Short mmCIF file of C-alpha atoms in Angstrom, two decimals:
data_model
loop_
_atom_site.label_atom_id
_atom_site.label_comp_id
_atom_site.label_asym_id
_atom_site.label_seq_id
_atom_site.Cartn_x
_atom_site.Cartn_y
_atom_site.Cartn_z
CA MET A 293 -25.10 13.14 -22.69
CA THR A 294 -22.72 10.48 -23.96
CA THR A 295 -21.54 11.06 -27.53
CA SER A 296 -20.39 8.42 -30.00
CA ALA A 297 -16.84 9.72 -29.57
CA SER A 298 -16.81 9.31 -25.79
CA PRO A 299 -14.68 6.35 -24.66
CA GLN A 300 -16.06 3.78 -22.30
CA PRO A 301 -14.38 3.92 -18.87
CA THR A 302 -13.49 0.21 -19.10
CA ASP A 303 -11.53 0.98 -22.28
CA GLU A 304 -10.07 4.28 -21.13
CA VAL A 305 -8.70 2.85 -17.87
CA VAL A 306 -6.10 0.86 -19.80
CA ASP A 307 -4.83 3.96 -21.63
CA LEU A 308 -4.80 6.02 -18.43
CA CYS A 309 -2.90 3.37 -16.52
CA ARG A 310 -0.47 2.92 -19.40
CA ASP A 311 0.23 6.65 -19.51
CA LEU A 312 0.87 6.75 -15.77
CA LEU A 313 3.20 3.74 -15.91
CA ARG A 314 5.28 5.51 -18.55
CA ILE A 315 5.93 8.40 -16.16
CA ASP A 316 8.91 7.37 -14.05
CA THR A 317 7.93 8.39 -10.52
CA THR A 318 10.67 6.47 -8.71
CA ASN A 319 10.90 7.34 -5.03
CA THR A 320 14.39 6.61 -3.74
CA GLY A 321 13.74 8.18 -0.36
CA ASP A 322 16.02 11.09 -1.33
CA ASN A 323 14.63 14.35 -2.71
CA ASP A 324 17.66 14.80 -4.97
CA THR A 325 17.17 11.49 -6.78
CA SER A 326 13.39 10.96 -6.63
CA ALA A 327 11.65 11.91 -9.86
CA GLY A 328 8.46 12.38 -11.77
CA GLU A 329 5.84 13.05 -9.10
CA ARG A 330 5.21 16.59 -10.35
CA ARG A 331 4.83 15.37 -13.92
CA ALA A 332 2.39 12.65 -12.82
CA ALA A 333 0.34 15.12 -10.77
CA GLU A 334 0.17 17.46 -13.75
CA TYR A 335 -0.99 14.59 -15.95
CA VAL A 336 -3.81 13.80 -13.49
CA ALA A 337 -4.73 17.50 -13.29
CA GLU A 338 -4.86 17.71 -17.09
CA LYS A 339 -7.12 14.64 -17.35
CA LEU A 340 -9.46 16.08 -14.72
CA ALA A 341 -9.46 19.55 -16.32
CA GLU A 342 -10.45 18.04 -19.68
CA VAL A 343 -13.80 17.07 -18.15
CA GLY A 344 -14.27 20.19 -16.04
CA VAL A 345 -12.85 19.16 -12.66
CA ASP A 346 -10.62 21.72 -10.97
CA ALA A 347 -7.71 20.38 -8.96
CA GLU A 348 -5.10 21.90 -6.68
CA ILE A 349 -1.46 20.84 -6.72
CA HIS A 350 0.50 21.32 -3.50
CA GLU A 351 4.25 20.77 -3.39
CA SER A 352 5.90 19.81 -0.12
CA ALA A 353 9.35 20.28 -1.70
CA PRO A 354 10.43 20.99 -5.28
CA GLY A 355 8.93 18.28 -7.45
CA ARG A 356 7.17 16.47 -4.57
CA ALA A 357 3.65 17.19 -5.81
CA ASN A 358 0.27 16.24 -4.36
CA LEU A 359 -3.08 16.80 -6.08
CA VAL A 360 -6.50 17.21 -4.45
CA ALA A 361 -9.92 17.72 -6.07
CA ARG A 362 -13.50 17.55 -4.84
CA ILE A 363 -16.51 16.15 -6.71
CA PRO A 364 -19.70 17.66 -5.20
CA GLY A 365 -22.44 15.24 -4.24
CA THR A 366 -26.19 15.56 -4.63
CA GLU A 367 -26.77 15.35 -0.86
CA PRO A 368 -24.55 18.11 0.59
CA GLY A 369 -25.51 17.35 4.18
CA ARG A 370 -23.84 13.95 4.05
CA ASP A 371 -20.30 13.22 5.17
CA ALA A 372 -17.70 13.21 2.40
CA LEU A 373 -15.65 10.23 1.21
CA LEU A 374 -11.91 10.46 0.59
CA VAL A 375 -10.51 8.41 -2.29
CA HIS A 376 -6.71 8.41 -2.20
CA GLY A 377 -3.91 6.92 -4.26
CA HIS A 378 -0.19 7.57 -4.42
CA LEU A 379 1.70 8.38 -7.62
CA ASP A 380 5.23 7.36 -6.58
CA VAL A 381 6.74 3.90 -7.07
CA VAL A 382 9.71 2.00 -5.69
CA PRO A 383 12.86 1.69 -7.84
CA ALA A 384 13.10 -0.97 -10.55
CA ASP A 385 16.19 -2.36 -12.31
CA PRO A 386 15.43 -2.83 -16.03
CA ASP A 387 18.03 -5.62 -16.27
CA GLU A 388 15.91 -7.78 -13.94
CA TRP A 389 12.64 -7.37 -15.84
CA SER A 390 11.16 -9.17 -18.85
CA VAL A 391 10.00 -5.76 -20.17
CA HIS A 392 11.24 -2.28 -19.39
CA PRO A 393 9.59 -1.31 -16.07
CA PHE A 394 8.44 2.07 -17.43
CA SER A 395 7.28 0.87 -20.85
CA GLY A 396 3.63 0.24 -20.02
CA GLU A 397 3.77 -2.77 -22.30
CA ILE A 398 0.69 -4.91 -22.94
CA ARG A 399 1.49 -8.61 -23.14
CA ASP A 400 -0.40 -11.85 -22.48
CA GLY A 401 -3.50 -10.05 -21.22
CA TYR A 402 -1.57 -7.95 -18.71
CA LEU A 403 -0.36 -4.37 -18.48
CA TRP A 404 3.25 -4.45 -17.29
CA GLY A 405 5.21 -1.81 -15.41
CA ARG A 406 6.43 -0.55 -12.07
CA GLY A 407 3.32 0.64 -10.25
CA ALA A 408 0.90 -1.59 -12.17
CA ILE A 409 -0.57 -2.86 -8.90
CA ASP A 410 1.13 -0.47 -6.47
CA MET A 411 -0.82 1.62 -7.26
CA LYS A 412 -1.26 3.31 -10.60
CA ASP A 413 -3.95 0.78 -11.48
CA PHE A 414 -6.24 2.29 -8.83
CA ASP A 415 -5.25 5.84 -9.81
CA ALA A 416 -6.32 5.04 -13.36
CA MET A 417 -9.58 3.41 -12.24
CA VAL A 418 -10.54 6.48 -10.24
CA LEU A 419 -9.70 8.80 -13.15
CA ALA A 420 -11.68 6.66 -15.59
CA VAL A 421 -14.78 6.65 -13.37
CA VAL A 422 -14.66 10.40 -12.65
CA ARG A 423 -14.07 11.30 -16.30
CA ASP A 424 -17.04 9.17 -17.35
CA TRP A 425 -19.24 10.78 -14.69
CA GLN A 426 -18.34 14.24 -15.90
CA ARG A 427 -19.07 13.38 -19.51
CA THR A 428 -22.40 11.72 -18.73
CA GLY A 429 -23.68 14.02 -15.96
CA VAL A 430 -23.47 11.51 -13.11
CA ARG A 431 -23.00 12.87 -9.59
CA PRO A 432 -22.34 10.85 -6.45
CA ARG A 433 -24.66 11.11 -3.45
CA ARG A 434 -21.91 12.46 -1.17
CA ASP A 435 -18.92 14.67 -1.87
CA VAL A 436 -15.97 12.63 -3.11
CA VAL A 437 -12.54 14.10 -2.38
CA LEU A 438 -9.74 12.82 -4.62
CA ALA A 439 -6.15 12.84 -3.37
CA PHE A 440 -3.20 11.74 -5.50
CA THR A 441 -0.11 11.82 -3.32
CA ALA A 442 3.67 11.77 -3.38
CA ASP A 443 6.13 9.87 -1.19
CA GLU A 444 3.99 6.99 0.05
CA GLU A 445 6.82 4.54 -0.62
CA ALA A 446 9.16 6.37 1.78
CA GLY A 447 6.80 7.07 4.67
CA SER A 448 4.50 9.78 3.19
CA ASP A 449 6.17 12.74 4.87
CA TYR A 450 6.20 14.71 1.59
CA GLY A 451 2.79 13.36 0.64
CA ALA A 452 -0.21 12.42 2.76
CA HIS A 453 1.35 13.57 6.03
CA PHE A 454 2.21 16.92 4.45
CA LEU A 455 -1.40 17.33 3.30
CA ALA A 456 -2.82 16.29 6.67
CA ARG A 457 -0.55 18.73 8.51
CA ASN A 458 -0.72 21.72 6.18
CA HIS A 459 -3.93 21.45 4.13
CA ARG A 460 -6.43 19.70 6.36
CA GLY A 461 -9.18 22.03 5.18
CA LEU A 462 -9.16 20.20 1.84
CA PHE A 463 -10.60 17.21 3.68
CA ASP A 464 -13.41 19.01 5.50
CA GLY A 465 -16.37 16.71 6.00
CA CYS A 466 -14.45 13.52 5.17
CA THR A 467 -15.26 10.80 7.68
CA GLU A 468 -14.35 7.69 5.66
CA ALA A 469 -11.75 6.83 3.04
CA ILE A 470 -10.74 4.12 0.61
CA GLY A 471 -7.24 3.50 -0.69
CA GLU A 472 -4.89 0.76 -1.77
CA VAL A 473 -4.39 -2.97 -1.20
CA GLY A 474 -7.94 -4.16 -0.62
CA GLY A 475 -10.83 -5.53 -2.61
CA PHE A 476 -8.65 -8.01 -4.53
CA SER A 477 -9.75 -11.60 -5.08
CA TYR A 478 -8.45 -14.94 -3.88
CA SER A 479 -9.98 -17.91 -5.69
CA VAL A 480 -11.37 -20.65 -3.47
CA ASP A 481 -12.57 -22.63 -6.50
CA ASP A 482 -14.03 -21.90 -9.92
CA ALA A 483 -17.27 -20.56 -8.43
CA ARG A 484 -16.14 -18.75 -5.26
CA ARG A 485 -13.71 -15.96 -4.54
CA LEU A 486 -12.77 -14.23 -1.32
CA TYR A 487 -12.36 -10.47 -1.71
CA LEU A 488 -10.03 -9.12 0.96
CA ILE A 489 -11.05 -5.66 2.19
CA GLU A 490 -8.41 -3.99 4.33
CA THR A 491 -9.73 -2.95 7.73
CA ALA A 492 -6.35 -2.91 9.49
CA GLU A 493 -2.68 -2.42 8.74
CA LYS A 494 0.47 -2.95 10.73
CA GLY A 495 2.50 -0.09 12.15
CA ILE A 496 5.72 1.14 10.59
CA ASP A 497 8.68 0.94 12.95
CA TRP A 498 11.72 1.51 10.73
CA LEU A 499 14.86 1.84 12.79
CA ARG A 500 18.64 1.95 12.63
CA LEU A 501 21.01 0.07 14.87
CA HIS A 502 24.29 1.79 15.77
CA ALA A 503 27.33 -0.05 17.05
CA ARG A 504 30.49 1.64 18.26
CA GLY A 505 33.90 0.14 18.82
CA ARG A 506 37.60 0.94 18.86
CA PRO A 507 38.96 1.73 15.38
CA GLY A 508 42.22 0.17 14.38
CA HIS A 509 44.38 -1.63 11.84
CA GLY A 510 42.78 -4.58 10.06
CA SER A 511 45.84 -6.77 10.60
CA MET A 512 45.70 -6.67 14.40
CA VAL A 513 43.89 -8.85 16.94
CA HIS A 514 40.86 -6.74 17.78
CA ASP A 515 38.21 -7.54 20.40
CA ASP A 516 36.21 -4.30 20.20
CA ASN A 517 35.00 -4.39 16.58
CA ALA A 518 31.84 -2.39 15.76
CA VAL A 519 31.17 -4.45 12.64
CA THR A 520 31.27 -7.70 14.59
CA ALA A 521 28.95 -6.38 17.29
CA LEU A 522 26.51 -5.06 14.72
CA ALA A 523 26.57 -8.24 12.63
CA GLU A 524 25.78 -10.35 15.68
CA ALA A 525 22.86 -8.12 16.64
CA VAL A 526 21.50 -8.10 13.09
CA ALA A 527 21.74 -11.88 12.89
CA ARG A 528 19.82 -12.28 16.14
CA ILE A 529 17.02 -10.06 14.83
CA GLY A 530 16.96 -11.62 11.38
CA ARG A 531 16.60 -15.15 12.75
CA HIS A 532 14.10 -14.30 15.48
CA ARG A 533 10.44 -15.31 15.27
CA PHE A 534 8.24 -13.08 17.38
CA PRO A 535 5.33 -14.74 19.22
CA VAL A 536 1.90 -15.08 17.64
CA VAL A 537 -0.58 -12.36 18.64
CA MET A 538 -4.14 -12.76 17.36
CA THR A 539 -5.87 -9.43 16.64
CA ASP A 540 -9.61 -8.97 16.13
CA THR A 541 -9.15 -8.51 12.38
CA VAL A 542 -7.10 -11.67 11.91
CA ARG A 543 -9.55 -13.68 14.02
CA ALA A 544 -12.43 -12.42 11.87
CA PHE A 545 -10.54 -13.20 8.67
CA LEU A 546 -9.65 -16.73 9.74
CA ALA A 547 -13.20 -17.40 10.90
CA GLU A 548 -14.53 -16.38 7.47
CA VAL A 549 -11.87 -18.44 5.70
CA GLY A 550 -12.64 -21.45 7.84
CA ASP A 551 -16.33 -21.25 6.93
CA VAL A 552 -15.67 -20.83 3.20
CA LEU A 553 -12.97 -23.49 2.96
CA GLY A 554 -14.75 -25.85 5.33
CA ILE A 555 -11.72 -26.26 7.59
CA GLU A 556 -11.25 -26.08 11.34
CA ILE A 557 -9.15 -23.11 12.45
CA ASP A 558 -7.12 -23.71 15.59
CA PRO A 559 -6.55 -20.29 17.21
CA GLU A 560 -3.46 -21.75 18.92
CA ASP A 561 -2.01 -22.79 15.56
CA PRO A 562 -3.18 -20.29 12.90
CA GLU A 563 -0.15 -20.97 10.69
CA THR A 564 -1.45 -24.39 9.65
CA ALA A 565 -4.59 -22.80 8.18
CA ILE A 566 -2.71 -19.85 6.68
CA ALA A 567 -0.35 -22.23 4.86
CA LYS A 568 -3.34 -23.46 2.85
CA LEU A 569 -4.01 -20.00 1.39
CA GLY A 570 -1.49 -20.24 -1.43
CA PRO A 571 -0.40 -16.89 -2.94
CA ILE A 572 -1.83 -14.73 -0.13
CA ALA A 573 -0.23 -16.72 2.67
CA ASN A 574 2.77 -14.34 2.74
CA ILE A 575 0.54 -11.32 3.46
CA ILE A 576 -1.66 -13.06 6.02
CA GLY A 577 1.22 -14.90 7.67
CA ALA A 578 2.90 -11.58 8.46
CA THR A 579 -0.18 -10.32 10.32
CA ILE A 580 -0.11 -12.79 13.21
CA ARG A 581 3.11 -11.47 14.73
CA ASN A 582 5.42 -8.48 14.83
CA THR A 583 8.17 -8.67 12.22
CA ALA A 584 11.68 -7.27 11.88
CA ASN A 585 13.79 -7.68 8.75
CA PRO A 586 17.33 -6.32 8.25
CA THR A 587 17.50 -4.40 4.97
CA ARG A 588 20.71 -2.34 4.90
CA LEU A 589 24.24 -2.37 6.36
CA ALA A 590 26.87 0.37 6.38
CA ALA A 591 30.36 0.41 7.88
CA GLY A 592 33.94 1.30 7.10
CA TYR A 593 35.81 3.35 4.54
CA LYS A 594 38.91 1.26 3.73
CA ASP A 595 39.63 -2.45 3.42
CA ASN A 596 42.35 -2.55 6.05
CA VAL A 597 40.80 -0.18 8.60
CA ILE A 598 38.55 -1.44 11.38
CA PRO A 599 35.86 1.27 11.65
CA GLY A 600 34.71 2.79 14.90
CA ARG A 601 31.06 2.78 13.85
CA ALA A 602 28.66 0.50 12.00
CA THR A 603 24.94 0.87 11.26
CA ALA A 604 22.10 -1.33 10.05
CA THR A 605 18.55 -0.56 8.98
CA ILE A 606 15.74 -2.82 10.17
CA ASP A 607 12.25 -2.78 8.65
CA CYS A 608 9.95 -3.51 11.59
CA ARG A 609 6.17 -3.80 11.41
CA SER A 610 4.10 -3.89 14.58
CA LEU A 611 0.61 -5.22 15.17
CA PRO A 612 -2.06 -2.89 16.60
CA GLY A 613 -1.14 -2.06 20.18
CA GLN A 614 2.24 -3.80 19.91
CA SER A 615 4.71 -1.02 19.04
CA GLU A 616 6.03 -0.58 22.58
CA GLU A 617 6.24 -4.32 23.10
CA LEU A 618 8.16 -4.70 19.83
CA GLU A 619 10.67 -2.10 20.98
CA ARG A 620 11.13 -3.98 24.26
CA GLN A 621 11.68 -7.23 22.38
CA LEU A 622 14.20 -5.62 20.05
CA ARG A 623 16.19 -4.04 22.87
CA GLU A 624 16.41 -7.44 24.52
CA LEU A 625 17.63 -8.99 21.27
CA VAL A 626 20.33 -6.45 20.43
CA GLY A 627 21.68 -6.00 23.95
CA PRO A 628 22.74 -2.91 25.89
CA ASP A 629 25.68 -1.88 23.71
CA ILE A 630 23.70 -1.32 20.49
CA ALA A 631 21.84 1.99 20.12
CA ILE A 632 18.41 2.09 18.48
CA GLU A 633 17.27 5.11 16.44
CA TYR A 634 13.79 5.31 14.91
CA VAL A 635 13.68 6.49 11.29
CA GLN A 636 9.90 6.14 10.92
CA ARG A 637 7.39 5.31 13.61
CA GLN A 638 3.77 5.31 12.53
CA PRO A 639 0.97 3.54 14.37
CA ALA A 640 -0.94 0.47 13.28
CA LEU A 641 -4.58 0.98 12.32
CA GLU A 642 -7.65 -1.19 12.90
CA THR A 643 -11.35 -0.65 12.34
CA THR A 644 -14.36 -2.93 12.30
CA PHE A 645 -15.90 -4.67 9.30
CA ASP A 646 -19.34 -3.12 9.51
CA GLY A 647 -21.40 -0.11 8.55
CA ASP A 648 -22.99 1.23 5.38
CA LEU A 649 -19.69 1.74 3.56
CA VAL A 650 -18.74 -1.92 4.05
CA GLU A 651 -22.20 -2.98 2.89
CA GLN A 652 -21.83 -0.88 -0.26
CA MET A 653 -18.38 -2.32 -1.00
CA SER A 654 -19.74 -5.83 -0.59
CA ALA A 655 -22.82 -5.13 -2.72
CA ALA A 656 -20.72 -3.66 -5.55
CA LEU A 657 -18.42 -6.69 -5.56
CA ARG A 658 -21.29 -9.17 -5.56
CA ALA A 659 -23.08 -7.30 -8.34
CA GLU A 660 -20.04 -7.74 -10.62
CA ASP A 661 -19.05 -11.20 -9.33
CA PRO A 662 -21.84 -13.42 -7.96
CA GLY A 663 -19.16 -15.65 -6.47
CA ALA A 664 -17.73 -12.84 -4.34
CA HIS A 665 -17.34 -13.35 -0.59
CA PRO A 666 -15.99 -10.12 0.99
CA VAL A 667 -13.86 -10.59 4.12
CA PRO A 668 -11.86 -8.24 6.37
CA TYR A 669 -8.10 -8.57 6.56
CA MET A 670 -5.00 -6.84 7.89
CA LEU A 671 -2.32 -5.50 5.52
CA SER A 672 1.19 -6.47 6.55
CA GLY A 673 2.53 -3.15 5.24
CA GLY A 674 1.40 0.43 5.62
CA THR A 675 -0.34 3.04 3.46
CA ASP A 676 -1.28 6.72 3.35
CA ALA A 677 -4.20 5.79 5.59
CA LYS A 678 -1.86 6.37 8.53
CA ALA A 679 -1.78 10.09 7.71
CA PHE A 680 -5.46 10.50 6.90
CA SER A 681 -6.57 8.60 10.00
CA GLN A 682 -5.02 11.42 12.04
CA LEU A 683 -7.82 13.64 10.69
CA GLY A 684 -10.38 11.34 12.28
CA ILE A 685 -11.08 9.54 9.00
CA ARG A 686 -12.01 5.84 9.12
CA CYS A 687 -9.83 4.18 6.49
CA PHE A 688 -10.28 1.06 4.36
CA GLY A 689 -8.27 -0.55 1.60
CA PHE A 690 -10.59 -1.00 -1.37
CA ALA A 691 -8.98 -1.01 -4.82
CA PRO A 692 -11.04 -3.81 -6.40
CA LEU A 693 -9.42 -6.33 -8.71
CA ARG A 694 -10.60 -9.74 -9.88
CA LEU A 695 -7.41 -11.73 -10.30
CA PRO A 696 -6.52 -14.98 -12.09
CA ALA A 697 -6.44 -17.90 -9.67
CA ASP A 698 -2.79 -18.69 -10.45
CA LEU A 699 -1.42 -15.13 -10.09
CA ASN A 700 0.94 -14.58 -7.15
CA PHE A 701 -0.48 -11.15 -6.37
CA SER A 702 1.45 -10.50 -3.17
CA GLY A 703 4.72 -11.34 -4.93
CA LEU A 704 4.20 -8.50 -7.43
CA PHE A 705 4.35 -5.75 -4.78
CA HIS A 706 7.81 -4.20 -5.13
CA GLY A 707 8.71 -7.28 -7.18
CA ILE A 708 10.08 -7.99 -10.63
CA ASP A 709 7.70 -8.03 -13.63
CA GLU A 710 4.90 -6.19 -11.80
CA ARG A 711 1.74 -6.36 -13.90
CA VAL A 712 -2.03 -6.09 -13.70
CA PRO A 713 -4.57 -8.12 -15.72
CA LEU A 714 -6.45 -5.99 -18.23
CA ASP A 715 -9.78 -7.59 -17.37
CA GLY A 716 -8.99 -7.00 -13.68
CA LEU A 717 -8.58 -3.28 -14.37
CA GLN A 718 -11.92 -3.23 -16.18
CA PHE A 719 -13.60 -5.16 -13.37
CA GLY A 720 -12.26 -2.61 -10.90
CA VAL A 721 -13.73 0.27 -12.87
CA ARG A 722 -17.18 -1.32 -12.88
CA VAL A 723 -17.06 -2.06 -9.14
CA LEU A 724 -15.76 1.42 -8.23
CA ASP A 725 -18.36 3.11 -10.42
CA ARG A 726 -21.17 1.18 -8.74
CA PHE A 727 -19.73 1.69 -5.24
CA LEU A 728 -19.01 5.41 -5.54
CA ARG A 729 -22.42 6.18 -7.03
CA ASN A 730 -24.26 4.54 -4.15
CA CYS A 731 -22.11 4.87 -1.02
#
């Protein structure tokens, strides 16, 4: 029974999220300099233990901690649902922010901090719902498996992939999953909002280019310069626009958008319609073609020495079924003298926008927002779903948030002054509670 001292989940979610934001879980991609994941996992374990939920912590390397717990359902014959969220965040430079990125400051109706929307907000929502269930005696219909992971921001090898490879028994019975970057709103007008539910995500094709040349003195005429060859290849990639490829998910999304906005969508020119989508145009625009963006360069060791080697890192994202074609296109762009090495290669995912789980997501959104219009969409990035899908789990992005119409949500991911609206957090708790009880 609820006591007068028991906090409401819509109030507690703010405190939980604030606590998590104050734990620096920066993932640099290097085990020696990444920090805080163990401390965050222990915090989650403590909050679950307080209400009687046992959790297991599994380290893939010292400090790279993952937590898994199972909430038994009332109908044990049903398939289980996986609810997953990562605890790591990308680096943040305090000098670039309006507040300290690990302060968890509340200002102007928002909770600020690195991870506020990627994705400690969802971690806190899940904790708030489960803690309230345990205090009030609520049980879901099906088993709900909770996974809080490390290393999502660097490819998930120490996180979700580690769990899927080494502890797959923890996910016995799980056939469906929900995770990040879905269920957020896009305002059509004051009365109507699209809620984008992720049914697909692009593949990760991170690679390095390697150029070799003849080393020599910087003062000499030199026609075999590795830096020059690499720079030319990088420039060709960086300026290239890959052709439009319309996937089933993007077609379905644009059809829904066309109906809601009352506009004609030309399948031969989807960019005209996408340009009208305001803050979410960046996400959607990246899902109609393969992309490749140079992110890092490395060469040389002295100002007056021409190096014999130069390397560049390219962040490539491939559409479903397009990874091999993207590689062919890249090899054509860089030419025969530049070597390509894959750093990460994980497949794109795509499922259909149908079934009982989708109906329950949609019903929960509409119950809390009568103006909700759920639609499928493809995420331009990647998530831990890539690991869990290898266990035969059908994955969706559903971390519900009702957002202010003027908030550039996509710009906050890995951006400066990341923040989440307090009322959006509370909306998410209500939607998740309703969804998880009934799905």
